XYZ file of C-alpha atoms in Angstrom:
666
model
C 0.000 0.000 0.000
C 1.310 3.454 -0.822
C 0.557 6.812 0.727
C -1.872 8.779 -1.424
C -0.469 11.999 -2.904
C -1.466 15.426 -1.733
C -4.925 17.054 -1.905
C -6.122 20.524 -0.842
C -9.241 22.647 -0.232
C -9.963 26.253 -1.193
C -12.646 28.018 0.903
C -14.295 31.445 0.792
C -16.244 32.445 3.892
C -14.894 34.492 6.788
C -15.032 33.585 10.459
C -18.356 34.862 11.831
C -16.924 36.995 14.638
C -14.347 38.588 12.331
C -17.046 39.239 9.743
C -19.135 40.998 12.389
C -16.188 43.172 13.335
C -15.590 44.005 9.671
C -19.237 44.962 9.217
C -19.055 47.176 12.275
C -15.849 48.788 10.980
C -17.543 49.615 7.672
C -20.535 51.109 9.487
C -18.212 53.076 11.749
C -16.379 54.508 8.727
C -19.640 55.634 7.164
C -20.559 57.476 10.378
C -17.299 59.490 10.658
C -17.668 63.249 10.690
C -16.879 65.076 7.453
C -14.186 67.069 9.243
C -12.334 63.911 10.254
C -12.791 62.277 6.852
C -11.143 65.262 5.218
C -7.986 64.679 7.272
C -7.541 60.961 6.554
C -4.445 59.599 4.830
C -6.025 56.144 4.718
C -8.144 53.679 6.664
C -8.294 49.894 7.188
C -9.774 47.131 9.307
C -7.310 45.917 11.940
C -8.155 42.257 12.459
C -5.968 41.956 15.567
C -7.907 44.751 17.275
C -11.190 44.032 15.511
C -11.659 47.734 14.777
C -11.495 50.420 12.126
C -8.061 52.114 12.054
C -7.485 55.596 10.618
C -4.228 57.134 9.351
C -4.276 60.784 10.470
C -1.804 63.705 10.322
C -1.938 64.926 13.951
C -2.610 64.011 17.567
C -5.703 66.233 17.490
C -7.118 64.186 14.593
C -6.192 61.001 16.448
C -8.231 62.195 19.456
C -11.194 62.863 17.152
C -10.844 59.358 15.727
C -10.909 57.736 19.150
C -13.921 59.814 20.172
C -15.745 58.445 17.123
C -14.924 54.817 17.991
C -11.891 54.149 15.768
C -8.228 53.434 16.424
C -5.762 55.967 15.009
C -2.173 56.070 13.754
C -0.391 59.412 13.259
C 1.499 59.280 9.946
C 4.108 61.354 8.154
C 2.384 61.796 4.793
C -1.080 63.226 4.118
C -3.456 61.921 1.468
C -2.338 64.805 -0.765
C 1.318 63.816 -0.318
C 0.573 60.219 -1.282
C -1.531 61.289 -4.263
C 1.342 63.477 -5.506
C 3.868 60.638 -5.160
C 1.551 58.227 -6.965
C 0.982 60.711 -9.768
C 4.747 61.093 -10.179
C 5.152 57.299 -10.353
C 2.357 56.966 -12.913
C 3.934 59.653 -15.066
C 7.248 57.784 -15.052
C 5.503 54.514 -15.931
C 3.602 56.071 -18.824
C 2.356 53.314 -21.122
C 4.360 50.693 -19.269
C 7.825 49.645 -18.086
C 9.136 46.078 -18.611
C 8.722 44.021 -15.423
C 6.748 46.649 -13.478
C 3.407 44.983 -12.769
C 1.886 46.804 -9.785
C 1.909 50.215 -8.164
C -0.301 51.977 -5.630
C -0.661 53.434 -2.145
C 0.006 51.241 0.887
C -2.097 53.003 3.552
C -0.761 50.886 6.438
C 2.859 51.820 5.673
C 1.928 55.333 4.467
C 3.857 54.940 1.225
C 3.571 54.169 -2.486
C 4.585 50.622 -3.477
C 6.051 49.641 -6.847
C 6.525 45.934 -7.601
C 8.889 44.583 -10.257
C 9.246 41.114 -11.779
C 13.040 40.906 -12.030
C 12.914 38.116 -14.623
C 11.554 40.688 -17.105
C 13.969 43.547 -16.342
C 15.595 45.540 -19.169
C 17.754 48.663 -19.349
C 14.517 50.679 -19.500
C 13.494 49.128 -16.167
C 16.777 50.179 -14.548
C 16.389 53.754 -15.829
C 12.844 53.848 -14.435
C 13.940 52.526 -11.032
C 16.702 55.127 -10.811
C 14.142 57.912 -11.340
C 11.715 56.363 -8.826
C 14.399 56.185 -6.145
C 14.981 59.906 -6.665
C 11.401 60.532 -5.471
C 12.516 59.737 -1.917
C 11.629 57.256 0.813
C 7.911 57.716 0.237
C 8.164 55.195 -2.598
C 9.005 51.566 -1.815
C 10.295 49.207 -4.522
C 9.594 45.476 -4.109
C 11.221 42.916 -6.404
C 9.899 39.423 -7.167
C 10.598 36.691 -9.680
C 6.957 36.106 -10.669
C 3.689 37.988 -10.973
C -0.030 37.512 -10.644
C -2.449 36.085 -13.150
C -6.227 36.444 -13.142
C -7.724 33.813 -10.857
C -10.357 32.980 -8.244
C -8.907 33.334 -4.769
C -10.926 30.782 -2.817
C -9.571 27.960 -0.636
C -12.101 25.171 -1.139
C -12.037 21.636 0.245
C -11.025 18.995 -2.272
C -9.272 21.390 -4.656
C -5.513 21.143 -5.286
C -2.635 22.968 -3.672
C 1.114 22.689 -4.296
C 3.753 22.436 -1.524
C 6.634 24.460 -3.000
C 7.839 22.835 -6.195
C 6.470 19.384 -5.276
C 3.504 17.548 -6.759
C 0.053 18.619 -5.650
C -1.968 17.695 -2.564
C -5.620 18.345 -1.795
C -7.134 20.856 0.633
C -8.849 19.376 3.686
C -10.917 21.852 5.703
C -10.693 25.578 6.292
C -10.157 26.677 9.889
C -9.361 29.769 11.931
C -7.230 30.278 15.020
C -8.081 32.153 18.206
C -6.958 35.440 16.661
C -8.978 35.019 13.478
C -5.938 33.886 11.451
C -6.822 31.834 8.362
C -5.612 28.252 7.778
C -6.527 24.987 6.134
C -5.945 21.441 7.344
C -4.401 18.811 5.112
C -2.186 15.710 5.388
C 0.973 15.744 7.478
C 2.969 14.090 4.714
C 2.051 17.086 2.521
C 3.462 19.516 5.096
C 6.663 17.804 6.266
C 8.929 20.739 5.336
C 8.864 23.662 7.734
C 7.952 27.112 6.404
C 7.416 25.886 2.857
C 5.533 28.114 0.426
C 2.061 26.848 -0.524
C 0.636 27.616 -3.960
C -2.763 27.416 -5.634
C -1.293 26.668 -9.059
C 1.501 24.506 -10.467
C 4.820 26.120 -11.289
C 4.994 27.958 -7.951
C 2.271 30.404 -8.958
C -0.577 32.029 -7.010
C 0.840 31.714 -3.532
C -1.720 30.917 -0.822
C 0.501 31.080 2.240
C 2.985 28.993 4.224
C 2.905 25.338 5.195
C 3.975 24.075 8.646
C 4.844 27.487 10.075
C 7.711 27.276 12.537
C 8.047 23.520 12.022
C 5.410 22.758 14.678
C 2.314 22.349 12.486
C 2.837 18.973 10.864
C 2.703 15.402 12.152
C 3.369 12.237 10.130
C 4.114 9.633 12.774
C 2.343 7.369 15.259
C 0.259 10.304 16.505
C -1.351 10.796 13.109
C -1.052 12.281 9.610
C -2.144 15.910 9.738
C -0.785 19.358 8.980
C -1.705 23.024 8.739
C -1.189 25.602 5.997
C -1.437 29.260 7.023
C -3.419 31.303 4.477
C -1.540 34.608 4.520
C -1.730 36.044 1.021
C -4.243 38.788 0.303
C -7.192 37.788 -1.868
C -7.390 34.226 -0.501
C -10.487 33.602 1.573
C -11.830 30.600 3.457
C -14.986 28.696 2.578
C -17.170 26.088 4.225
C -18.069 24.697 0.766
C -16.696 21.308 -0.310
C -15.914 20.749 -3.994
C -17.988 17.756 -5.187
C -16.763 17.961 -8.802
C -19.962 18.362 -10.778
C -22.618 18.111 -8.078
C -23.764 21.039 -5.912
C -21.175 21.964 -3.298
C -21.776 20.708 0.244
C -21.552 23.266 3.048
C -19.799 21.973 6.162
C -21.973 22.556 9.246
C -19.737 21.001 11.901
C -17.531 18.000 12.644
C -18.105 14.432 13.836
C -16.317 11.186 14.623
C -17.011 8.431 12.096
C -18.064 4.983 13.261
C -17.897 1.595 11.579
C -20.690 1.218 9.023
C -21.011 4.920 8.300
C -21.271 5.979 4.670
C -18.645 8.633 4.080
C -17.460 10.536 1.024
C -14.243 12.330 0.181
C -13.181 15.076 -2.197
C -9.742 15.037 -3.800
C -8.169 16.449 -6.916
C -7.372 13.054 -8.493
C -10.273 10.701 -7.804
C -12.657 13.686 -7.417
C -15.804 12.786 -5.388
C -15.881 9.221 -4.038
C -17.991 7.489 -1.386
C -17.820 4.261 0.574
C -18.352 2.612 3.940
C -16.238 2.820 7.075
C -14.782 -0.617 7.752
C -12.450 0.151 10.675
C -11.764 3.005 13.074
C -8.763 3.482 15.349
C -6.666 1.172 13.190
C -2.924 1.551 12.631
C -1.095 1.318 9.324
C 2.569 0.456 8.689
C 3.743 2.049 5.475
C 7.223 0.578 5.796
C 10.483 2.369 6.382
C 9.593 2.842 10.037
C 6.454 4.900 9.316
C 3.633 3.639 11.524
C 0.475 5.709 12.047
C -2.144 4.854 14.656
C -5.769 5.812 15.163
C -6.794 5.952 11.475
C -10.155 5.205 9.861
C -10.314 2.714 6.960
C -13.021 2.819 4.278
C -14.135 1.130 1.053
C -14.151 4.421 -0.887
C -11.943 4.645 -3.962
C -8.924 6.975 -3.856
C -5.801 7.802 -5.874
C -2.443 9.443 -5.469
C -2.976 13.198 -5.233
C -6.031 12.908 -2.972
C -3.901 13.179 0.184
C -5.073 15.770 2.666
C -8.504 16.053 1.054
C -11.819 16.328 2.877
C -13.811 13.352 4.216
C -17.474 13.981 5.083
C -20.239 12.259 6.993
C -23.234 13.970 5.427
C -22.391 17.624 5.928
C -20.061 16.980 8.891
C -16.260 17.001 8.552
C -14.769 13.697 9.721
C -11.295 13.293 8.254
C -8.251 14.208 6.178
C -7.165 11.773 3.464
C -4.066 9.813 4.469
C -3.471 7.028 1.944
C -4.776 4.182 -0.148
C -3.924 1.688 -2.879
C -1.780 2.404 -5.922
C -4.910 2.523 -8.079
C -8.593 3.236 -7.559
C -10.483 0.092 -6.544
C -14.269 0.161 -6.551
C -16.042 -2.059 -3.959
C -12.791 -3.563 -2.602
C -12.803 -6.934 -0.866
C -9.148 -6.846 0.147
C -8.029 -4.650 3.037
C -4.967 -3.667 1.000
C -7.328 -1.797 -1.355
C -9.037 0.297 1.335
C -8.644 4.070 1.646
C -7.600 5.610 4.944
C -8.181 8.923 6.691
C -6.998 10.834 9.739
C -9.855 11.955 12.071
C -10.199 15.718 11.688
C -11.203 16.574 15.263
C -7.815 15.463 16.517
C -6.133 17.963 14.194
C -8.492 20.770 15.242
C -7.805 20.099 18.919
C -4.064 19.740 18.481
C -3.630 23.205 17.031
C -6.611 24.860 18.759
C -8.314 25.637 15.451
C -11.972 26.283 14.732
C -13.571 24.666 11.707
C -15.066 27.111 9.201
C -18.728 26.175 8.845
C -21.787 27.484 7.080
C -24.187 29.494 9.201
C -27.006 27.327 10.464
C -28.542 30.121 12.574
C -30.825 32.363 10.520
C -33.127 33.488 13.338
C -32.768 37.131 14.347
C -33.048 38.228 17.992
C -36.197 39.965 19.222
C -36.255 43.771 19.053
C -35.048 45.483 22.246
C -38.076 46.619 24.272
C -38.656 49.578 26.566
C -35.848 51.711 25.141
C -35.551 54.862 27.243
C -33.329 57.797 28.163
C -31.861 57.561 31.675
C -29.979 60.854 31.774
C -28.467 63.713 29.786
C -25.629 66.223 29.977
C -24.790 69.100 27.661
C -22.856 66.678 25.464
C -24.247 63.190 26.126
C -27.377 61.047 26.397
C -27.549 57.852 28.470
C -29.891 55.088 27.312
C -31.217 51.769 28.624
C -33.466 48.995 27.262
C -34.734 45.539 28.132
C -32.678 42.554 26.999
C -33.571 40.854 23.714
C -33.948 37.098 23.331
C -32.553 34.768 20.649
C -32.757 31.093 19.712
C -29.013 30.785 20.438
C -27.739 33.897 22.208
C -27.644 37.678 21.892
C -24.036 38.883 21.557
C -24.502 42.653 21.510
C -26.476 45.758 20.624
C -25.962 48.472 17.984
C -27.131 51.930 19.066
C -28.034 54.365 16.283
C -28.155 58.152 16.426
C -30.688 58.708 13.672
C -29.420 56.462 10.873
C -25.770 56.574 12.033
C -24.221 53.834 14.160
C -23.190 55.593 17.378
C -21.831 52.723 19.461
C -21.866 48.932 19.934
C -22.212 47.426 23.423
C -22.697 44.003 24.999
C -24.824 45.252 27.935
C -28.301 46.865 27.937
C -27.110 50.418 28.612
C -25.047 52.929 26.635
C -23.958 56.560 26.796
C -23.672 58.494 23.532
C -21.198 61.356 23.929
C -19.809 64.117 21.718
C -23.269 65.684 21.175
C -24.178 69.378 20.846
C -25.743 71.217 23.777
C -29.493 71.995 23.822
C -30.285 69.749 20.815
C -32.829 66.990 20.180
C -31.557 63.527 19.197
C -33.413 60.356 18.229
C -31.972 56.936 19.070
C -32.854 53.330 18.227
C -31.282 50.033 19.276
C -30.856 46.731 17.393
C -29.808 43.367 18.900
C -27.500 40.939 17.093
C -26.312 37.345 17.522
C -23.082 35.457 16.785
C -24.268 34.484 13.299
C -24.666 38.128 12.330
C -28.473 38.165 12.446
C -29.821 41.599 13.440
C -33.166 42.356 15.066
C -35.688 44.972 14.047
C -35.065 48.381 15.569
C -36.453 49.264 18.977
C -39.011 52.013 19.366
C -37.346 55.404 18.836
C -36.230 57.375 21.879
C -35.985 61.180 21.634
C -33.859 63.059 24.166
C -32.574 66.631 24.398
C -29.131 67.492 25.670
C -28.929 70.090 28.429
C -28.258 73.755 27.674
C -24.836 75.207 28.290
C -21.333 74.654 27.064
C -20.300 71.085 26.450
C -17.430 69.646 28.464
C -14.383 69.787 26.215
C -11.732 69.326 28.887
C -9.960 65.971 29.070
C -8.963 64.317 32.376
C -5.380 64.377 33.590
C -3.068 61.527 32.650
C -3.139 58.513 35.029
C 0.125 58.514 37.005
C 2.321 55.831 38.565
C 1.098 52.912 36.416
C 2.549 49.720 37.859
C 2.255 45.937 37.724
C 0.938 44.440 40.957
C 1.095 40.754 40.026
C 1.274 38.226 37.206
C 0.166 34.673 36.443
C 0.797 32.548 33.367
C -2.250 34.109 31.684
C -2.809 37.498 33.340
C -1.202 40.743 34.500
C -2.657 42.877 37.315
C -2.162 46.650 37.137
C -2.790 49.689 39.327
C -2.380 53.453 38.899
C -3.095 56.752 40.628
C -6.467 58.388 40.002
C -6.866 61.086 37.348
C -8.766 64.336 37.927
C -11.273 66.141 35.708
C -13.189 69.436 35.697
C -16.475 67.471 35.877
C -15.564 63.927 36.831
C -13.650 60.858 35.650
C -16.050 58.051 34.694
C -13.590 55.291 33.846
C -10.252 54.114 32.534
C -9.208 52.248 29.386
C -6.316 49.794 29.767
C -4.345 49.250 26.556
C -2.270 46.162 25.735
C 0.033 47.693 23.149
C -2.373 49.696 20.969
C -5.449 47.562 21.739
C -7.969 48.347 24.489
C -7.819 45.259 26.700
C -10.122 46.355 29.559
C -12.398 49.219 30.616
C -12.853 49.788 34.365
C -14.193 52.404 36.760
C -11.607 51.763 39.496
C -7.849 52.426 39.501
C -6.923 48.759 39.142
C -7.465 46.093 36.474
C -6.434 42.570 35.591
C -5.813 41.799 31.911
C -6.499 38.110 31.231
C -6.201 35.705 28.288
C -2.451 36.279 27.879
C 0.237 33.800 26.811
C 2.597 32.283 29.350
C 6.188 33.527 29.664
C 5.510 36.489 27.338
C 6.406 40.180 27.651
C 3.589 42.756 27.345
C 3.467 46.566 27.380
C 0.499 48.351 28.997
C -0.727 51.934 29.279
C -3.878 53.577 30.685
C -6.006 56.597 29.794
C -8.847 58.257 31.709
C -12.284 59.045 30.236
C -14.996 61.475 31.402
C -18.772 61.490 30.856
C -18.461 63.700 27.770
C -16.180 61.162 26.123
C -12.997 63.215 26.569
C -9.919 61.019 26.875
C -6.668 61.827 28.617
C -3.321 61.229 27.012
C -1.849 57.802 27.573
C 0.047 57.153 30.764
C 3.664 56.139 30.839
C 4.033 52.532 29.704
C 4.748 49.652 32.045
C 6.288 46.343 30.940
C 5.289 43.048 32.525
C 6.030 39.407 31.737
C 3.635 36.556 32.459
C 4.916 33.618 34.482
C 6.024 30.371 32.891
C 3.435 27.988 34.332
C 0.385 27.675 36.552
C -0.464 25.120 39.188
C 3.080 23.778 39.421
C 3.762 21.075 36.851
C 0.407 19.271 36.969
C -2.198 19.972 34.289
C -5.749 18.616 34.127
C -8.589 18.244 31.624
C -11.946 17.692 33.370
C -14.105 17.546 30.228
C -16.113 14.319 29.775
C -15.386 12.354 26.586
C -17.491 9.263 25.715
C -15.615 6.009 25.042
C -17.521 4.216 22.276
C -17.058 0.898 20.502
C -14.388 1.065 17.792
C -13.752 4.769 18.326
C -11.049 6.882 19.983
C -11.673 9.292 22.855
C -9.136 12.110 22.585
C -8.458 14.679 25.322
C -5.680 17.271 25.428
C -3.997 19.462 28.041
C -1.732 22.434 27.433
C 1.401 22.386 29.592
C 3.135 25.687 30.332
C 5.817 24.020 32.454
C 9.351 24.883 31.394
C 12.445 22.779 30.823
C 12.634 19.035 30.299
C 9.817 16.660 31.185
C 10.357 14.990 34.558
C 11.334 11.332 34.768
C 8.985 9.638 35.188
C 5.952 11.476 33.822
C 2.829 10.671 35.840
C -0.573 10.254 34.179
C -3.737 9.813 36.268
C -6.879 8.694 34.427
C -10.395 8.846 35.880
C -12.654 6.830 33.565
C -15.485 4.314 33.661
C -15.642 1.364 31.261
C -17.013 -2.153 31.546
C -14.086 -3.832 29.775
C -10.596 -2.454 30.311
C -9.268 -5.347 28.203
C -10.889 -3.696 25.142
C -8.907 -0.501 25.596
C -5.677 0.933 24.235
C -4.473 3.982 26.189
C -1.741 6.180 24.704
C -0.062 9.435 25.761
C 1.140 11.603 22.869
C 3.789 14.240 23.629
C 4.098 17.673 21.973
C 7.059 16.238 20.044
C 4.752 13.663 18.418
C 6.191 10.726 20.382
C 3.547 8.203 21.416
C 3.897 6.481 24.826
C 1.685 3.355 25.183
C 0.154 3.238 28.676
C -2.083 0.197 28.244
C -2.609 -2.195 25.341
C -5.410 -4.652 24.420
C -4.114 -8.172 25.171
C -5.674 -9.842 22.123
C -7.209 -13.318 22.008
C -9.876 -14.601 24.399
C -10.173 -12.786 27.692
C -12.670 -11.958 30.425
C -13.718 -8.337 30.876
C -12.991 -6.331 34.009
C -14.097 -2.757 34.752
C -11.620 0.052 34.328
C -10.332 0.917 37.835
C -11.029 4.351 39.281
C -8.150 6.854 39.243
C -5.732 4.603 37.358
C -2.158 5.947 37.533
C 0.494 5.325 34.885
C 4.206 6.180 34.881
C 6.048 7.072 31.670
C 9.786 7.312 31.056
C 10.201 10.210 28.590
C 12.399 9.919 25.530
C 15.653 11.822 25.256
C 15.119 15.563 24.830
C 11.390 15.481 25.639
C 10.365 18.957 26.766
C 7.548 19.651 29.218
C 5.796 22.520 27.429
C 3.181 22.121 24.735
C 0.031 20.102 24.069
C -0.101 16.580 25.516
C -2.864 14.285 24.297
C -4.469 11.229 25.910
C -6.016 8.739 23.454
C -8.303 5.897 24.613
C -9.252 3.555 21.793
C -12.043 1.000 22.275
C -11.332 -2.065 20.136
C -14.213 -4.277 21.275
C -18.008 -4.436 20.906
C -20.875 -4.219 23.331
C -19.764 -1.786 26.003
C -19.380 1.925 26.611
C -17.666 4.244 29.035
C -16.619 7.809 29.799
C -13.247 9.500 30.237
C -14.181 11.860 33.095
C -10.842 13.589 33.618
C -7.116 13.050 33.479
C -4.051 14.834 34.760
C -0.447 15.007 33.645
C 2.530 15.773 35.877
C 5.588 16.720 33.856
């Protein structure tokens, strides 16, 4: 039996939460004041912050931007400066220069970019480049050895992709990470090489991104056959649609674990769309040359070389990534050597903490917010409240509109709209929204009049003496001295770098969700009721600790242990240094037949440590003992940090159980 060649998926839908943030950023841009718009040198959506970002020429404009709900970057060149530079470049290009295939403004870097295909350079190109360099550092020249062609930029399951200059693989499933980064899953034997370019076309054309970033996103060993490609190139989007090669595309709605007897189908660039029956789960394969892979699912579906990494489906649920098969397509095989094999997809998602891209199954909008009302006014602000909306899944937030303009977005049922004119009438409405992007009808309109008198235009003083008061592996606690204001300070914004990480009313905050053993830089600004913001405080640097809870890590989530399936549970160790000798594993599980079970610990390095093995042959069943403890001697060089995985495979019929919890001491 030979390993099937590579297969890949192109997909085109964005992660729901990121899409919501993008929609909000677009609405925010449309609501900017004309005065601020006239000062912009550019604008963009910052995915890391989830907000609209504006390039502005001054600190005063930056303050206006923040007051209107956007992040701001003060830049050197105005829009007029950039337009002049671009016009100069266009004049030099005229009807064309050999090798020059793109030019335009890069708003993030506040410059004009010119890109040149060096394989097509001539003396005319060199003369052009000499003149462009004379325009100054506002023009950036990038050189490549290829250039774009017209194409569709969609990463869809079952379509091909090319690892570097190698033969093609197939795309598995699109997925996103915790920060909204785009990826797709595929076979580990397609992603063996670290930091290898991934392309959407043969001949190293149409780059998608990078395979096996950092060398830690590919496994082709006992643990499994799975890998990740980071989708980093602009124009490539993720999709939940699976290519069925001639039939209507199937939209992935979630993931599942296949069981024996299931009818499953797979999409790959060579054999296209093929279906069959699951014959085995949790079965190992020995490909020779020392390559043994455990925990795979075997099926009667036809496959060919080039299908590797492609998508396996159970209905509309993702179940696997194509691993291998026979040297030729065999329909209705009777010999196990002719079966096709796949890697369960959930294991790959868990290993790299990725979220499967799925089609939206929630189309029900929340109810309209009721009892919208004004709860207070100042000369420059109106405070509002309303009753909570309901939803079939969950309400995630509320959009508050000033007339037809989005004024603010909140997660609670109150809001204060600031920056208003004194002694003026305003009309507000509120809409609820859910995680799928469904938006309710508007609430009843609320009309309120700001108080007469001059609006508060004075900002609070800068918070002083910002300091770190404690750290854990995932949090930093901060404190500072109170600011003062001519009317009153209403709160403080704590920034992690340039991103608002917390908003509090006291002079202390704890920023959570941080990475272990990582340096962070924080600052604080004060805010008053009129929306005036102080300047940022002096920065304070803090580093999270290296581990929590000593060197013992626990997963208390229940995982069912079913016949002929594998229960997989992972823990993330933040312990530093080498793994202790021995490693201790405690397993709390119930099962009526421990003799049916294989229990394996898989290290972050990919090494698999058997803890218990099915004896084989005739045997009597005994229940799995409570709080079973295993000791493991780690291999040379095994480090403690990373994701450790416990796998319990049930190889017998007629009984069930539950993995209640397990702990690892490294």
